[in-house]
Each structure stands twice: as structure tokens, then as C-alpha cells.
Short mmCIF file of C-alpha atoms and ligand atoms in Angstrom, two decimals:
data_model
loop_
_atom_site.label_atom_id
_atom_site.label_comp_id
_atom_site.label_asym_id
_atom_site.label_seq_id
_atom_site.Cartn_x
_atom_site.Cartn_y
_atom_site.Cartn_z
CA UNK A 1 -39.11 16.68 -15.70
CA UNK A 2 -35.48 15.34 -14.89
CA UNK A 3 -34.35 12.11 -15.24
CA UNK A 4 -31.75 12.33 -12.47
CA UNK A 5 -29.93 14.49 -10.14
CA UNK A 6 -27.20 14.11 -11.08
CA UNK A 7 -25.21 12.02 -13.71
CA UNK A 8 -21.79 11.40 -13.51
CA UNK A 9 -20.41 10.97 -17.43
CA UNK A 10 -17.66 9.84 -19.20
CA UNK A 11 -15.74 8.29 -16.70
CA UNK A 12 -14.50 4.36 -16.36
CA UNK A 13 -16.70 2.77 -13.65
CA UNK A 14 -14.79 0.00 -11.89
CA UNK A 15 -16.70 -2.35 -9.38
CA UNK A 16 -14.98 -5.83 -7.86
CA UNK A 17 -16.50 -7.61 -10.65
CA UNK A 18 -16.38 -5.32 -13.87
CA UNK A 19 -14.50 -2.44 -15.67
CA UNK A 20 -17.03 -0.54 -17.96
CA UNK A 21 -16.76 2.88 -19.54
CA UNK A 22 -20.22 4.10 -18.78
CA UNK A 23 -22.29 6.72 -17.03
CA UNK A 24 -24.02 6.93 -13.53
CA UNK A 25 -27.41 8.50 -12.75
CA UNK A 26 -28.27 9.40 -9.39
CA UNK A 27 -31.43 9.78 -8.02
CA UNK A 28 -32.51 10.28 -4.12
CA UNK A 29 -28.83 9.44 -2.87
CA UNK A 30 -29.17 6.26 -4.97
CA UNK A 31 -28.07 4.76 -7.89
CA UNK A 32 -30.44 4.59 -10.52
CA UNK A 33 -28.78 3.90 -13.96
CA UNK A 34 -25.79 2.50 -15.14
CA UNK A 35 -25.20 3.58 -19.43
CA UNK A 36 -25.01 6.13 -21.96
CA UNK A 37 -27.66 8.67 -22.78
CA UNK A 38 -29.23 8.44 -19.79
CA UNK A 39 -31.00 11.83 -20.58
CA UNK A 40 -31.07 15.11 -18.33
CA UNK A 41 -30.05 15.62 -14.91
CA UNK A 42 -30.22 18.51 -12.49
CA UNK A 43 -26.03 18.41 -12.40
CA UNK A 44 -23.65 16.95 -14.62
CA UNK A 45 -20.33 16.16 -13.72
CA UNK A 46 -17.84 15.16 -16.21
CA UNK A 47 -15.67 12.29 -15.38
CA UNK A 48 -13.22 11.88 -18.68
CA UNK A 49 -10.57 10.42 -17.94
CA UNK A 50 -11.06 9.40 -14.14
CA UNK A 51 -12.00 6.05 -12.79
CA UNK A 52 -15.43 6.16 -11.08
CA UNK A 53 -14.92 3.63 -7.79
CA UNK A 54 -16.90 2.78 -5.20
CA UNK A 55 -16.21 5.03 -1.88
CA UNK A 56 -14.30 2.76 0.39
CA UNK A 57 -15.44 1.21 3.67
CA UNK A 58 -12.92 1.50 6.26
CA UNK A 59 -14.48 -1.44 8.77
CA UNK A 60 -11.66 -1.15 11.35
CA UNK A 61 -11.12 2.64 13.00
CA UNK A 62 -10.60 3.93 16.27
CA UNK A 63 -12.32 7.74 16.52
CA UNK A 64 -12.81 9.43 19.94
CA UNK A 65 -11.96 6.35 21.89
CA UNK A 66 -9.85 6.60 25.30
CA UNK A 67 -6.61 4.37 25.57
CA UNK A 68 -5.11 5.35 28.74
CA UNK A 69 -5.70 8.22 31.63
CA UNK A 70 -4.09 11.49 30.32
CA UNK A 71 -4.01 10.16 26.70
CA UNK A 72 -6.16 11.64 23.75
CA UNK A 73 -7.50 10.18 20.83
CA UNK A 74 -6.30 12.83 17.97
CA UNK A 75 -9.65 12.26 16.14
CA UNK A 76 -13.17 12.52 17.12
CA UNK A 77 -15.68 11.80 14.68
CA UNK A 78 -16.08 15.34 13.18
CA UNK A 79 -12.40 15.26 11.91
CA UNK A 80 -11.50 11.67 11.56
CA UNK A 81 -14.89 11.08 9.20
CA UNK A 82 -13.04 14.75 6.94
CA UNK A 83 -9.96 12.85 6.71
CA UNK A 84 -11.92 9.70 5.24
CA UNK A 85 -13.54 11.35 2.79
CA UNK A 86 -10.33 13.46 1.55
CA UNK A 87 -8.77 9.44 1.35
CA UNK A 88 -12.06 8.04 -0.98
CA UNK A 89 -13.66 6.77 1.68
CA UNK A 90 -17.64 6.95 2.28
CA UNK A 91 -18.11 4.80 5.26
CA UNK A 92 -16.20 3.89 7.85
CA UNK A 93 -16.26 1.12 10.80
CA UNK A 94 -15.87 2.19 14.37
CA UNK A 95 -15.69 0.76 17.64
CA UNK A 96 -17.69 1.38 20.43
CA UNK A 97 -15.77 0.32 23.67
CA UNK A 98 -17.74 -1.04 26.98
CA UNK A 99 -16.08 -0.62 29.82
CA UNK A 100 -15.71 -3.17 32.19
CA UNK A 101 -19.28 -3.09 34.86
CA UNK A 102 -20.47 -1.28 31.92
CA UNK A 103 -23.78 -2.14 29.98
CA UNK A 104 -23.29 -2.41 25.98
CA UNK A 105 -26.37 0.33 25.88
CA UNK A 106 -24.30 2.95 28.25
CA UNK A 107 -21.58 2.47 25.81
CA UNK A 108 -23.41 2.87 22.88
CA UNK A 109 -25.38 5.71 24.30
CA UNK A 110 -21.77 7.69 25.30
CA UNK A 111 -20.80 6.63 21.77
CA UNK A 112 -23.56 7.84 19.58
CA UNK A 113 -23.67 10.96 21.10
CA UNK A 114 -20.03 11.71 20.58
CA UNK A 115 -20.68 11.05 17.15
CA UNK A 116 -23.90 12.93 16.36
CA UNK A 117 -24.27 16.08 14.04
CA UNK A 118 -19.96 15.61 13.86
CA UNK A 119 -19.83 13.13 10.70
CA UNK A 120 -18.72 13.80 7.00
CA UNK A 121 -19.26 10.35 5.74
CA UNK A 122 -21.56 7.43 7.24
CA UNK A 123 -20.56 4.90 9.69
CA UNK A 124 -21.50 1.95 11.34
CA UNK A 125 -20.17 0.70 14.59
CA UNK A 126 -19.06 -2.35 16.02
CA UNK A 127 -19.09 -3.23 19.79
CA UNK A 128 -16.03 -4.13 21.66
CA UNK A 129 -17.11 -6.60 23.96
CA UNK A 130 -14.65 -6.02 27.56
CA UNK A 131 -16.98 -7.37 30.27
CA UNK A 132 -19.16 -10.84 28.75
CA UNK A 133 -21.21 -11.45 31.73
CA UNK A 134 -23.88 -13.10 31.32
CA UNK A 135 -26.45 -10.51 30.45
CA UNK A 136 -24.44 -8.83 28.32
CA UNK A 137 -24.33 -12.11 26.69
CA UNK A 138 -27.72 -13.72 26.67
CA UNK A 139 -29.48 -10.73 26.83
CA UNK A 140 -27.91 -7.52 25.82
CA UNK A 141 -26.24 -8.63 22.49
CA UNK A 142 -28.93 -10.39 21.07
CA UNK A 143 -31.37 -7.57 20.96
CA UNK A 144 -28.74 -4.83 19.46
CA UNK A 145 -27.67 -7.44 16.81
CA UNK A 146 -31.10 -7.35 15.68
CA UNK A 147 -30.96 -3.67 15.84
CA UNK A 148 -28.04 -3.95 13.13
CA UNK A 149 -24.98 -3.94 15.24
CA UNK A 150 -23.51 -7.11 13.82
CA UNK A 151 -20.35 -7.42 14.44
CA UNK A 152 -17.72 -7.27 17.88
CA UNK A 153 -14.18 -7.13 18.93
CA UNK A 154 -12.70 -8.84 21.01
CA UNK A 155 -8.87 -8.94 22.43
CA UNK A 156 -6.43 -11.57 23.81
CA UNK A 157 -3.82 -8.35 25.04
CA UNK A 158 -4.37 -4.93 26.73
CA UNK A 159 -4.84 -4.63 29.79
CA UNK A 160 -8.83 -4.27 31.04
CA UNK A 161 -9.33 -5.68 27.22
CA UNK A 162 -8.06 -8.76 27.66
CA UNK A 163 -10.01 -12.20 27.69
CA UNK A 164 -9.25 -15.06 28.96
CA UNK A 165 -9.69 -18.24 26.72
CA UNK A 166 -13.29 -19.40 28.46
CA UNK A 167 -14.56 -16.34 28.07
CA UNK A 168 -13.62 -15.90 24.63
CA UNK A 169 -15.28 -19.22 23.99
CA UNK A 170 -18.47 -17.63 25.62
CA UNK A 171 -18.48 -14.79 22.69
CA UNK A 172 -18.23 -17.25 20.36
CA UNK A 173 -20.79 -18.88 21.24
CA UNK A 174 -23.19 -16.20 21.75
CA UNK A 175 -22.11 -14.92 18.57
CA UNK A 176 -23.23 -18.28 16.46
CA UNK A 177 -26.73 -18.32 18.62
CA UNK A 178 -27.20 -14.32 17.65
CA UNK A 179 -25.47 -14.89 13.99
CA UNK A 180 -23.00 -11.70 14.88
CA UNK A 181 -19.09 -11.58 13.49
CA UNK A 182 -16.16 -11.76 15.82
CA UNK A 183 -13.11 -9.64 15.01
CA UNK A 184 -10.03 -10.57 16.89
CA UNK A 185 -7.20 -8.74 17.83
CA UNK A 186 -4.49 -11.91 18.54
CA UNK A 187 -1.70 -11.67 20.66
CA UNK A 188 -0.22 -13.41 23.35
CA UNK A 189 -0.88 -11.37 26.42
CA UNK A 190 1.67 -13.58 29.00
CA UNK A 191 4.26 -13.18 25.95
CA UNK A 192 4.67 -9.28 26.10
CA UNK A 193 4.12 -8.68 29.64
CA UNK A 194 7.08 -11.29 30.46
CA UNK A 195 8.96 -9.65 27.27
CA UNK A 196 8.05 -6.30 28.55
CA UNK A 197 9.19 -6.77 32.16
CA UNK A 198 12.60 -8.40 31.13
CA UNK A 199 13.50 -5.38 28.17
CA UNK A 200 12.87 -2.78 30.96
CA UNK A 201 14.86 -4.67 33.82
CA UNK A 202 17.75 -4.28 30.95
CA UNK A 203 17.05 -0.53 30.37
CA UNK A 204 15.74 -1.09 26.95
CA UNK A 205 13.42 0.93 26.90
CA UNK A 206 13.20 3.25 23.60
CA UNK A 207 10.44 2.64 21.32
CA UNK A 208 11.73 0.97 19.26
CA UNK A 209 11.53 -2.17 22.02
CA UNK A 210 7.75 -2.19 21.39
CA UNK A 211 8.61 -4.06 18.40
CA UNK A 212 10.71 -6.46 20.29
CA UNK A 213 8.10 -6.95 22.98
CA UNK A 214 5.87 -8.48 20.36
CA UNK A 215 7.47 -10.60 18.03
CA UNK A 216 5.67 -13.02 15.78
CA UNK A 217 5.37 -15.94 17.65
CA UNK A 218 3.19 -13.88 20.07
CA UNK A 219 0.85 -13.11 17.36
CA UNK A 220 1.16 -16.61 15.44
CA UNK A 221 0.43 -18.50 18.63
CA UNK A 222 -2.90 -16.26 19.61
CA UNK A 223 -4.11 -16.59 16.07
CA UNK A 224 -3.83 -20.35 16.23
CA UNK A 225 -5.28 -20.35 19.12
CA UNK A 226 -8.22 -17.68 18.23
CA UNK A 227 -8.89 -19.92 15.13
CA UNK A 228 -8.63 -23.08 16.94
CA UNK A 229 -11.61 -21.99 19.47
CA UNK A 230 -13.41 -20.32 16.60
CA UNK A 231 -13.35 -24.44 15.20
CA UNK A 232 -14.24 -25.67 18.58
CA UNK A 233 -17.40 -23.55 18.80
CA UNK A 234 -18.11 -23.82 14.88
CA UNK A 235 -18.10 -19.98 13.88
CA UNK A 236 -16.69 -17.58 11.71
CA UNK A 237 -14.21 -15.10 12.57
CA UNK A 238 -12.24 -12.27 11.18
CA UNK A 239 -8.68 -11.89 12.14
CA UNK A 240 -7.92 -8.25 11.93
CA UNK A 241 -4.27 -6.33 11.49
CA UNK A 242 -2.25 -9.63 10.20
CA UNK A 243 1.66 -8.66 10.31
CA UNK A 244 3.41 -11.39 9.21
CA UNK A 245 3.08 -14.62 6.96
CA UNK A 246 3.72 -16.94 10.34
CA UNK A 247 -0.41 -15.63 11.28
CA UNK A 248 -1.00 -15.24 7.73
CA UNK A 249 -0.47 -18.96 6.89
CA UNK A 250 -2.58 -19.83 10.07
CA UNK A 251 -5.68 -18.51 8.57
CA UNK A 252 -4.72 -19.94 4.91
CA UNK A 253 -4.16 -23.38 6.46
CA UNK A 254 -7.68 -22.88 8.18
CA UNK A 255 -9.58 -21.95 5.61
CA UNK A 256 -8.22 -24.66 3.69
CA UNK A 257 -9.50 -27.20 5.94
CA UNK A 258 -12.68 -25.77 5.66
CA UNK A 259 -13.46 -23.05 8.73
CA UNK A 260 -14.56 -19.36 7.69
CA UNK A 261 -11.40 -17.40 8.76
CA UNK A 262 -11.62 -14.04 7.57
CA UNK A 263 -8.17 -12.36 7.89
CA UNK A 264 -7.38 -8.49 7.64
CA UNK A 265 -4.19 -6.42 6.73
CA UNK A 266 -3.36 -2.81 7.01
CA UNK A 267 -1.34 -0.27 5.41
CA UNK A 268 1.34 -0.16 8.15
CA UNK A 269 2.88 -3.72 7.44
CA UNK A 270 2.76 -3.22 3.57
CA UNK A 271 4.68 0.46 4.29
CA UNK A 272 6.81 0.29 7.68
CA UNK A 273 9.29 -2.22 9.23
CA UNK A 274 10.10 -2.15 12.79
CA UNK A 275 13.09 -0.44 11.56
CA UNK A 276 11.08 2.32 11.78
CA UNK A 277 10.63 2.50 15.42
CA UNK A 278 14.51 3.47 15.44
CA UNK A 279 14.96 6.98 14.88
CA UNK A 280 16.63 9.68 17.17
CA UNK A 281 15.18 10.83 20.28
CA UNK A 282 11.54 9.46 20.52
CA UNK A 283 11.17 9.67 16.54
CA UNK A 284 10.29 6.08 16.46
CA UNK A 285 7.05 6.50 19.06
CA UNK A 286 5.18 7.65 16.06
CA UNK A 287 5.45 4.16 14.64
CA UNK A 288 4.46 1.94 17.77
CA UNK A 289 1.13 0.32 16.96
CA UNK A 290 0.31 -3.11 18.01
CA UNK A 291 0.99 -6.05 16.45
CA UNK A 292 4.16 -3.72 15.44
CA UNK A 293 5.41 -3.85 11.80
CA UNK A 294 7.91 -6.37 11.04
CA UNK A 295 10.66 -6.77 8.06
CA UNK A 296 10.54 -6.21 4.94
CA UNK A 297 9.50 -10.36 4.04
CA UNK A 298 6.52 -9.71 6.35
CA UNK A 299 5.79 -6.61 3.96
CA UNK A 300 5.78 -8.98 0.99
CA UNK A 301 3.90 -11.27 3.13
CA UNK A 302 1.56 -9.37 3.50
CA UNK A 303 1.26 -8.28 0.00
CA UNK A 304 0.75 -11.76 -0.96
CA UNK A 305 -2.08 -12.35 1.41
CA UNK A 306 -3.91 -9.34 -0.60
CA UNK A 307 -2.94 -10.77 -3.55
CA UNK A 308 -4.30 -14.24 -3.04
CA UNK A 309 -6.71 -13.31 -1.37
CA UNK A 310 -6.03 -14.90 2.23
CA UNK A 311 -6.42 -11.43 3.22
CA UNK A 312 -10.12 -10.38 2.11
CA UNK A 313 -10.06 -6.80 3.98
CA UNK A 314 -7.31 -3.98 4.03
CA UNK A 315 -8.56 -1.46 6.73
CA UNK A 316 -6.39 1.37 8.38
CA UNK A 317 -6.59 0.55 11.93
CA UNK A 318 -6.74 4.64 12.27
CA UNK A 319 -6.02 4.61 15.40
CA UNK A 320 -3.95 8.41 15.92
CA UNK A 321 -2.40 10.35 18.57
CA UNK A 322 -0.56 13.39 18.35
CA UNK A 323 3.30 13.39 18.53
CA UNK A 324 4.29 16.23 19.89
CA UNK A 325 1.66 16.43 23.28
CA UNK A 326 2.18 15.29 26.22
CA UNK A 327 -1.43 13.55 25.63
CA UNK A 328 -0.46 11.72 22.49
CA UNK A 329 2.97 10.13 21.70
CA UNK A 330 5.14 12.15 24.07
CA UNK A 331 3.67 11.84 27.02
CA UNK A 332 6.02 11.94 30.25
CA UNK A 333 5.23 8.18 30.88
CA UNK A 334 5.86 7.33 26.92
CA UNK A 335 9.40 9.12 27.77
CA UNK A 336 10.07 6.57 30.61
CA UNK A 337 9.10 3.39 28.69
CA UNK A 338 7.98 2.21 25.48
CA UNK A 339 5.16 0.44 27.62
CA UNK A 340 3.33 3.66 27.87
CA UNK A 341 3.38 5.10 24.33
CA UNK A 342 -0.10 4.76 23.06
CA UNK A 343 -0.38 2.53 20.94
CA UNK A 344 -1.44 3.04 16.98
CA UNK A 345 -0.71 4.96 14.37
CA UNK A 346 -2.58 6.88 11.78
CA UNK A 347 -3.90 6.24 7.98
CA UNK A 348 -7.90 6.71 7.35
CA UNK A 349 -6.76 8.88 4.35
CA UNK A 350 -3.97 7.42 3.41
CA UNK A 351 -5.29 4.05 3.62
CA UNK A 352 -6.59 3.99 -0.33
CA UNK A 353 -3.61 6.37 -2.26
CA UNK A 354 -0.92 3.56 -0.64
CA UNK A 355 -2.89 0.33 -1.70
CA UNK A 356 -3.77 2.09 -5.51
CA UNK A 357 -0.48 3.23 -6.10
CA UNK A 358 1.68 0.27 -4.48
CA UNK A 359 -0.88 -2.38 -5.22
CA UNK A 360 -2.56 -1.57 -8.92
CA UNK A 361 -0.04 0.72 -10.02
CA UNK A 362 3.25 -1.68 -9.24
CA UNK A 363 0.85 -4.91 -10.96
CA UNK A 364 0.92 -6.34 -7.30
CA UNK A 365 -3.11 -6.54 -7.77
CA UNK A 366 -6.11 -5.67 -10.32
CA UNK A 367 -8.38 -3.06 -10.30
CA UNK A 368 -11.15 -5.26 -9.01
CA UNK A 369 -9.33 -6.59 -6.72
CA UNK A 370 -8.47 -3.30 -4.95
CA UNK A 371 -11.99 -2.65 -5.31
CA UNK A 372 -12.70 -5.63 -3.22
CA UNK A 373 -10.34 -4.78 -0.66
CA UNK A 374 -11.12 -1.61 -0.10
CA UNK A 375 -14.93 -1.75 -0.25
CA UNK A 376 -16.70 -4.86 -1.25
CA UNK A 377 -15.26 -7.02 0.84
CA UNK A 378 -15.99 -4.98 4.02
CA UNK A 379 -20.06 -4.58 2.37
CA UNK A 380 -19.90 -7.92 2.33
CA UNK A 381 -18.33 -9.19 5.85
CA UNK A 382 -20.32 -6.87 7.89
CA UNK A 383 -23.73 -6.75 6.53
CA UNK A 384 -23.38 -3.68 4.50
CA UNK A 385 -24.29 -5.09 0.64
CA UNK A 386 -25.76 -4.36 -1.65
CA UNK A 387 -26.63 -1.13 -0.13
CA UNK A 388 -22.71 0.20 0.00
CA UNK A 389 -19.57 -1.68 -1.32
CA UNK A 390 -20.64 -1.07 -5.13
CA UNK A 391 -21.74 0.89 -8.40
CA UNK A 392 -24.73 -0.81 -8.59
CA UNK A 393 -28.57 0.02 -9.46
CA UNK A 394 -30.10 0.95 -6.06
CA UNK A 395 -26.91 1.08 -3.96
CA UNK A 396 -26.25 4.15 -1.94
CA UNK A 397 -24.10 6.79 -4.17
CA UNK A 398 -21.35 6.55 -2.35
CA UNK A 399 -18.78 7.04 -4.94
CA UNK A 400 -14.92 8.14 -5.13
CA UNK A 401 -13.63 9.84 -8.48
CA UNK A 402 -10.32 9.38 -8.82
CA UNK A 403 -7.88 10.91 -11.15
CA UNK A 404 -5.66 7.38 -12.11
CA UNK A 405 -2.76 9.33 -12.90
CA UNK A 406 -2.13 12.38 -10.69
CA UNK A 407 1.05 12.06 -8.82
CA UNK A 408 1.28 12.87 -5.63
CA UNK A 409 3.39 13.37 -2.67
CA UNK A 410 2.06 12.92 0.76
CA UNK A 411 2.26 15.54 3.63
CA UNK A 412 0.45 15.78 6.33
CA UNK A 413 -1.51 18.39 5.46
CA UNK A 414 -3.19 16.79 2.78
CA UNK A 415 -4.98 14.28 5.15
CA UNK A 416 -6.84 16.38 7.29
CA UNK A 417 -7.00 14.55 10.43
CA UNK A 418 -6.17 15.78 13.67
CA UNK A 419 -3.17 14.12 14.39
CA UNK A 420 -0.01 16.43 13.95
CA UNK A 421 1.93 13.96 11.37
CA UNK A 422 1.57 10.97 8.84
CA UNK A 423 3.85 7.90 9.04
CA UNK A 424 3.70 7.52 5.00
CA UNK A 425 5.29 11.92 5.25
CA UNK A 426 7.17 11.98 1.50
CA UNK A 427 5.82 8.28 -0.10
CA UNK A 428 5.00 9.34 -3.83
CA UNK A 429 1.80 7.70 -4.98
CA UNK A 430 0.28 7.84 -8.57
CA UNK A 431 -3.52 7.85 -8.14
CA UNK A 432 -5.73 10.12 -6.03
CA UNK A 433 -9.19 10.46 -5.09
CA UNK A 434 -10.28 13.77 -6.15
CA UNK A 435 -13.57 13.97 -5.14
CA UNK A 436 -15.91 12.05 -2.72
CA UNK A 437 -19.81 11.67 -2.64
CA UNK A 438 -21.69 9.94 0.12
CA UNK A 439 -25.87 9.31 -1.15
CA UNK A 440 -25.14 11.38 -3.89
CA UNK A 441 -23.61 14.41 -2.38
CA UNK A 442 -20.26 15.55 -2.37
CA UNK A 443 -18.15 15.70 0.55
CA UNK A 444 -14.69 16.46 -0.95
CA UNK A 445 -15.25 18.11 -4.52
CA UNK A 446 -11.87 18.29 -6.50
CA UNK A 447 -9.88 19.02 -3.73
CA UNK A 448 -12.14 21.03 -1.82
CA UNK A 449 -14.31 20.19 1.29
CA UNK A 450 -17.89 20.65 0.55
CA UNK A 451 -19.98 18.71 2.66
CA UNK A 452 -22.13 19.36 5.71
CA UNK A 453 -20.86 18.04 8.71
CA UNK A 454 -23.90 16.09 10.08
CA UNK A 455 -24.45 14.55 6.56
CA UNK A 456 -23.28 11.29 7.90
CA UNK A 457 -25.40 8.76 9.54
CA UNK A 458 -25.24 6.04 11.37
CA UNK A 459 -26.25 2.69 8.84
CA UNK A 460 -27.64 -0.07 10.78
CA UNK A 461 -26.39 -3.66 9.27
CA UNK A 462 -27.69 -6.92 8.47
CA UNK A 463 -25.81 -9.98 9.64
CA UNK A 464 -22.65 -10.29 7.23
N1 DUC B 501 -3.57 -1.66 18.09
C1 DUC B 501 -4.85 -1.96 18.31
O1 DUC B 501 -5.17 -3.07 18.62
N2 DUC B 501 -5.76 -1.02 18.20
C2 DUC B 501 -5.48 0.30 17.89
C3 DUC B 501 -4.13 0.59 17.55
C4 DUC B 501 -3.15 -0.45 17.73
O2 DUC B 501 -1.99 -0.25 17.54
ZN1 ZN B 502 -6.50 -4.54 17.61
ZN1 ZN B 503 -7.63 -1.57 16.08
#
């Protein structure tokens, strides 16, 4: 009889805690042993030379989810979940959007059925709340909480998104009583429309205004303000897609007082300024994602915040559209105003590469710490550990092999996504996830998609 089903040798395991040079057996999807001579396995796969990391959790994407009439999403589930796995990632975090008069259930029923038999890797969604009436509230969110969605988002901008500061403190309170996590997307909503209205009465209209339509105050003065009601009602929250150190030394300040103010960066304000939303023609459309990227001190900023750890979570905010359709970027409104260029840009694969090559590579952080970020952390947060964030005895095998020193140039074609370019086309990384294994199968084997599309499944969470 075998031991295992597989064991994974020679390679350096690294978790958030440890670096150990040491084997894995897998048994069932699961991690059974950790050490050498672990015996004989069905498959062996040798690992010299690579570092054997846990997969990463991406806990904030946006896959098959409508922004505007005539605009498309460039990702549903089926390709968005391939382009996480060719990036190391095993699990990833989407949102399920009510409508307003919707009920949470319709959404989540329209959701989950976009999403069956179309997933490489697992997921795990989180409810955007749009409509908190009072059953949705008292009644509805309770009972799907307990059902493992834990976690909601919430936003103080977009139009048919936005909530007003009472009801905001409603969520928050329902979300102590039901012991669910509030993610907040802060900006000032009276700031860019007023900023928005007076840049197109001057004509400015290129995308590159988007940036100047939402400067820093707008998102410093909602994330005060998101914290400050967060304190009023007693509750943790996470503050997701942090641009600048203005927001990022409102949650530092916080937390130092004593609150529970989880705060989130992404790989578009390490990587892009607003410089970016310049170029010719509509270039800079493919850049416009909200809050927009800043300078190149908000960069280090933002590095810092990883580094110290005010940041605890580095997700992609995936959030693509094609360029070159007149349902993604360059759409005939988008051509009128930058007020109608979808907003987001993508990075589900690239998310990882960036933040091991410009992060552990450049000394800005340790290994464990990019572990952390890029997995642990999210396990942790959202109710996902012990069974996925780590190498650990019983955890889900949900592993990323990575070859430490391959150097590589992104294109777009390496991603595998469905959007029709990459905002990081030409950045040369050292570090790459070669292969990918969700419960102990491969997805992406050196290079190569192997896994079954349907694999994935949907992993209901505890409260984080
Ligand atoms: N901003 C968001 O809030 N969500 C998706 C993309 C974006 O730019
Ligand atoms: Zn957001
Ligand atoms: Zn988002």
C-alpha cells in the first residue's frame, strides 16, 4: 500500500512563519506530512531547487460582474479562475453584486450559476451589499453568514453603489450582531461628481482626468470617515485598494489607538502612477481604475504599508475590460469622457510575479512576509484558515511551485485572461510560479494547463 499520492521532494517549503527544506505528502487533496523519507507515493514530483509556497488567495476580484449597460466584464469565471492559477494562485475572492430591489439570494443564485462547472481554482464569494433594507439586514444576511458567506462590500462612490453614511452605519451594525467583515471601498462620492462636472465644463476630458477627478483627499477623507463609523459602531473593517500614505496613515493611526482596521493594497499603486493615464489617443483608458494610481511617493507608500505591515492584504482588484471593444475600454461613451471608461484594470496573474520580484527580490520584504500577503493573511481575514493560506498538516494542497530564479518578461499572453492587454506589458520579474495545484491536483503543470475546468468549488467560510 502507498503512503501518499503524491509527494512533492526536494524543494524549500516556505509558509508565513517558517523556511524549511523538506518534503510534502499528499493524501485525499490534503496535506498529510511535512519531512524526509516519507516513503512511497503514487507520483513523485521533484522540487530541487524551487520554493514550495502556498497557492495564493486573491480575496478581492471582480469576474463576470456588470459595470455599466453595453460594458463587458473581460473575464467570467472559466477564464479569470485559468489566469489565477497560471499567476500561483489557488483561490480566489469574488463578489457577488445585489442589485438594488434585489434579494441577496437572487444575487447569489444568478452568481453561482455563472460560476458553476467554469472554475480552475476554488473560490469563495463575498456579497456586495447595494440595497440594506431591512430584511436584507435582519433577516437575509444573518442566515447566509451562517451558511459561510462572511464577509461584504460596501461603497461610499458609484453610482447605484453608493451609501449614504446612516446606512452604512446600519451594515455595520448588522455586521457586529451576525460577526461578518466589512470591506470598504472609500471615496468621497460629492468630491468626484463636483470634480467631474467642473473638468468636463473645461473640456478636460481625456483619461487621464480620471486621475484628477479623484485625488487623495477624496479617498483620505472617506477612509476617515469609514473608520470613524466603524469606531462608532465598535467593529472591524477592512479597507481595501489603499493608494496613498494620506489613507494609509488613517488606518495606522487607527489601529494604533486600538480599532481593528484591516487595510489592503494592490499591485497597481506599487507599479503605475497616474502618469500613466497620459499616453496618446485613449492609451491611458487602460490605466483608469478607481482610487486611480498616484506618484511615485504613493508607490513607496504603499510599499511601506506592506512592509510594516499596515497593509495586511495585497489583492489584485482584477477587475478587466478589453481595450480595444467598444464594450470594454473604448467604448463610444469612454471616447466622449473619461466619466464613462469602465473603471479597473487587470492583474489576477500578475498579481504574485510583481510582489516576488519587486518585493523579495529588491529586499523590500521577506519571504514570509510575501507569504502572508499573498495568502495567509487573506486565510486568515476571511475565515479561510487553517484549511487554505498554508503548508500545513491537514490543509487543503493548494500549493504553488515556483522556480525563485527564472527571469521573466511579461506579455500578455502569458496571463491567460480574457482581457486583450496587461498594464505591467514588458516589467522583467525574477521569480515565477511554474506550476499550480489546488487539493492536490495540478492546474498549471510547468507551464502547461492541466486541470479540469469544474475542479474548482465554491469553499464556504467561517467568520474571519
Ligand atoms: N474600482 C473598484 O472599486 N472596483 C473595481 C475596479 C475599480 O477600479
Ligand atoms: Zn472598490
Ligand atoms: Zn474592487
Amino acid at each position: 500500500m502507498l503512503d501518499f499520492d503524491m509527494i512533492i521532494r526536494g524543494g524549500t517549503v516556505v509558509t508565513a512563519g517558517d523556511t524549511m527544506r523538506c518534503d510534502v505528502g499528499i493524501r485525499d487533496g490534503r496535506i498529510a506530512a511535512l519531512g524526509t523519507d516519507l516513503g512511497r507515493a503514487a507520483e513523485t514530483v521533484d522540487a530541487h531547487g524551487m520554493l514550495v509556497m502556498p497557492g495564493g488567495i486573491d480575496s478581492h476580484v471582480h469576474l463576470a460582474q456588470p459595470s455599466a449597460p453595453g460594458i463587458v466584464s473581460a473575464d467570467d469565471f472559466e477564464t479569470g479562475t485559468r489566469s489565477a492559477a497560471f499567476g500561483g494562485t489557488t483561490t480566489v475572492m469574488p463578489f457577488c453584486m445585489q442589485e438594488r430591489d434585489q434579494s441577496l439570494r437572487e444575487a447569489l443564485k444568478i452568481y453561482h450559476a455563472r460560476a458553476e462547472d467554469a472554475c480552475y481554482v476554488d473560490t469563495s464569494f463575498h456579497l456586495i451589499i447595494a440595497d440594506p433594507t431591512a430584511s436584507v439586514l435582519g433577516q437575509e444576511l444573518p442566515a447566509l453568514v451562517e451558511e459561510g458567506y462572511t464577509s461584504l462590500k460596501i461603497y461610499m462612490t458609484y453610482a447605484g453603489l453608493a451609501l449614504k453614511d446612516g446606512e452604512i452605519l446600519e451594515v455595520l451594525s448588522a455586521a457586529r450582531r451576525t460577526g461578518s467583515l466589512v470591506m470598504v471601498h472609500a471615496e468621497n462620492d460629492d468630491v468626484i461628481r463636483f470634480l467631474t462636472d467642473q473638468l468636463e465644463r473645461d473640456g478636460k476630458t481625456a483619461p487621464y482626468y480620471h486621475a484628477l477627478s479623484r485625488p487623495v483627499p477624496a479617498e483620505r477623507e472617506a477612509t476617515h470617515r469609514a473608520i470613524t463609523l466603524a469606531e462608532v459602531v465598535d467593529v472591524p473593517i477592512v479597507i481595501v485598494h489603499v493608494s496613498n500614505a494620506e489613507a494609509r496613515d488613517e488606518i495606522a493611526r487607527a489601529n494604533a489607538r486600538g480599532l481593528n482596521i484591516v487595510g489592503e493594497t494592490c499591485p497597481q499603486y506599487l507599479m503605475l502612477t497616474a502618469s500613466d493615464l497620459e499616453g496618446l489617443d485613449m492609451e491611458g483608458a487602460k490605466y483608469v481604475c478607481s482610487p486611480p494610481p498616484r506618484d511615485r511617493s504613493s508607490q513607496e507608500a504603499c510599499w511601506e504599508g506592506l512592509a510594516r505591515g499596515t497593509f495586511a492584504l495585497y489583492s489584485s482588484d482584477h477587475c478587466a475590460f478589453r481595450y480595444n471593444d467598444p464594450a470594454g475600454k473604448l467604448n463610444a461613451k469612454g471616447r466622449s469622457s473619461f466619466r464613462w471608461v469602465p473603471n479597473g484594470v487587470p492583474g489576477i496573474a500578475a498579481r504574485l510575479p510583481i510582489l516576488f520580484s519587486e518585493g523579495v527580490i529588491k529586499g523590500r520584504i521577506s519571504l514570509q512576509q510575501f507569504v502572508a500577503l499573498t495568502a495567509t493573511n487573506h486565510a486568515r481575514t476571511y475565515g479561510l484558515y487553517p484549511r487554505k493560506g498554508s503548508i500545513a498538516i491537514g490543509s487543503d494542497a493548494d500549493i504553488a511551485i515556483w522556480d525563485p530564479e527564472r527571469q521573466v518578461t511579461i506579455t500578455h499572453d502569458l496571463l491567460h485572461d480574457g482581457a486583450d492587454y496587461t498594464p505591467y506589458e514588458g516589467l522583467q520579474v525574477t521569480g515565477w510560479p511554474v506550476s499550480t495545484m489546488v487539493r492536490g491536483r495540478f492546474v498549471v503543470r510547468d507551464g502547461d494547463l492541466v486541470g479540469a475546468k469544474g475542479f474548482g468549488e465554491h469553499v464556504a467560510r467561517t467568520k474571519g
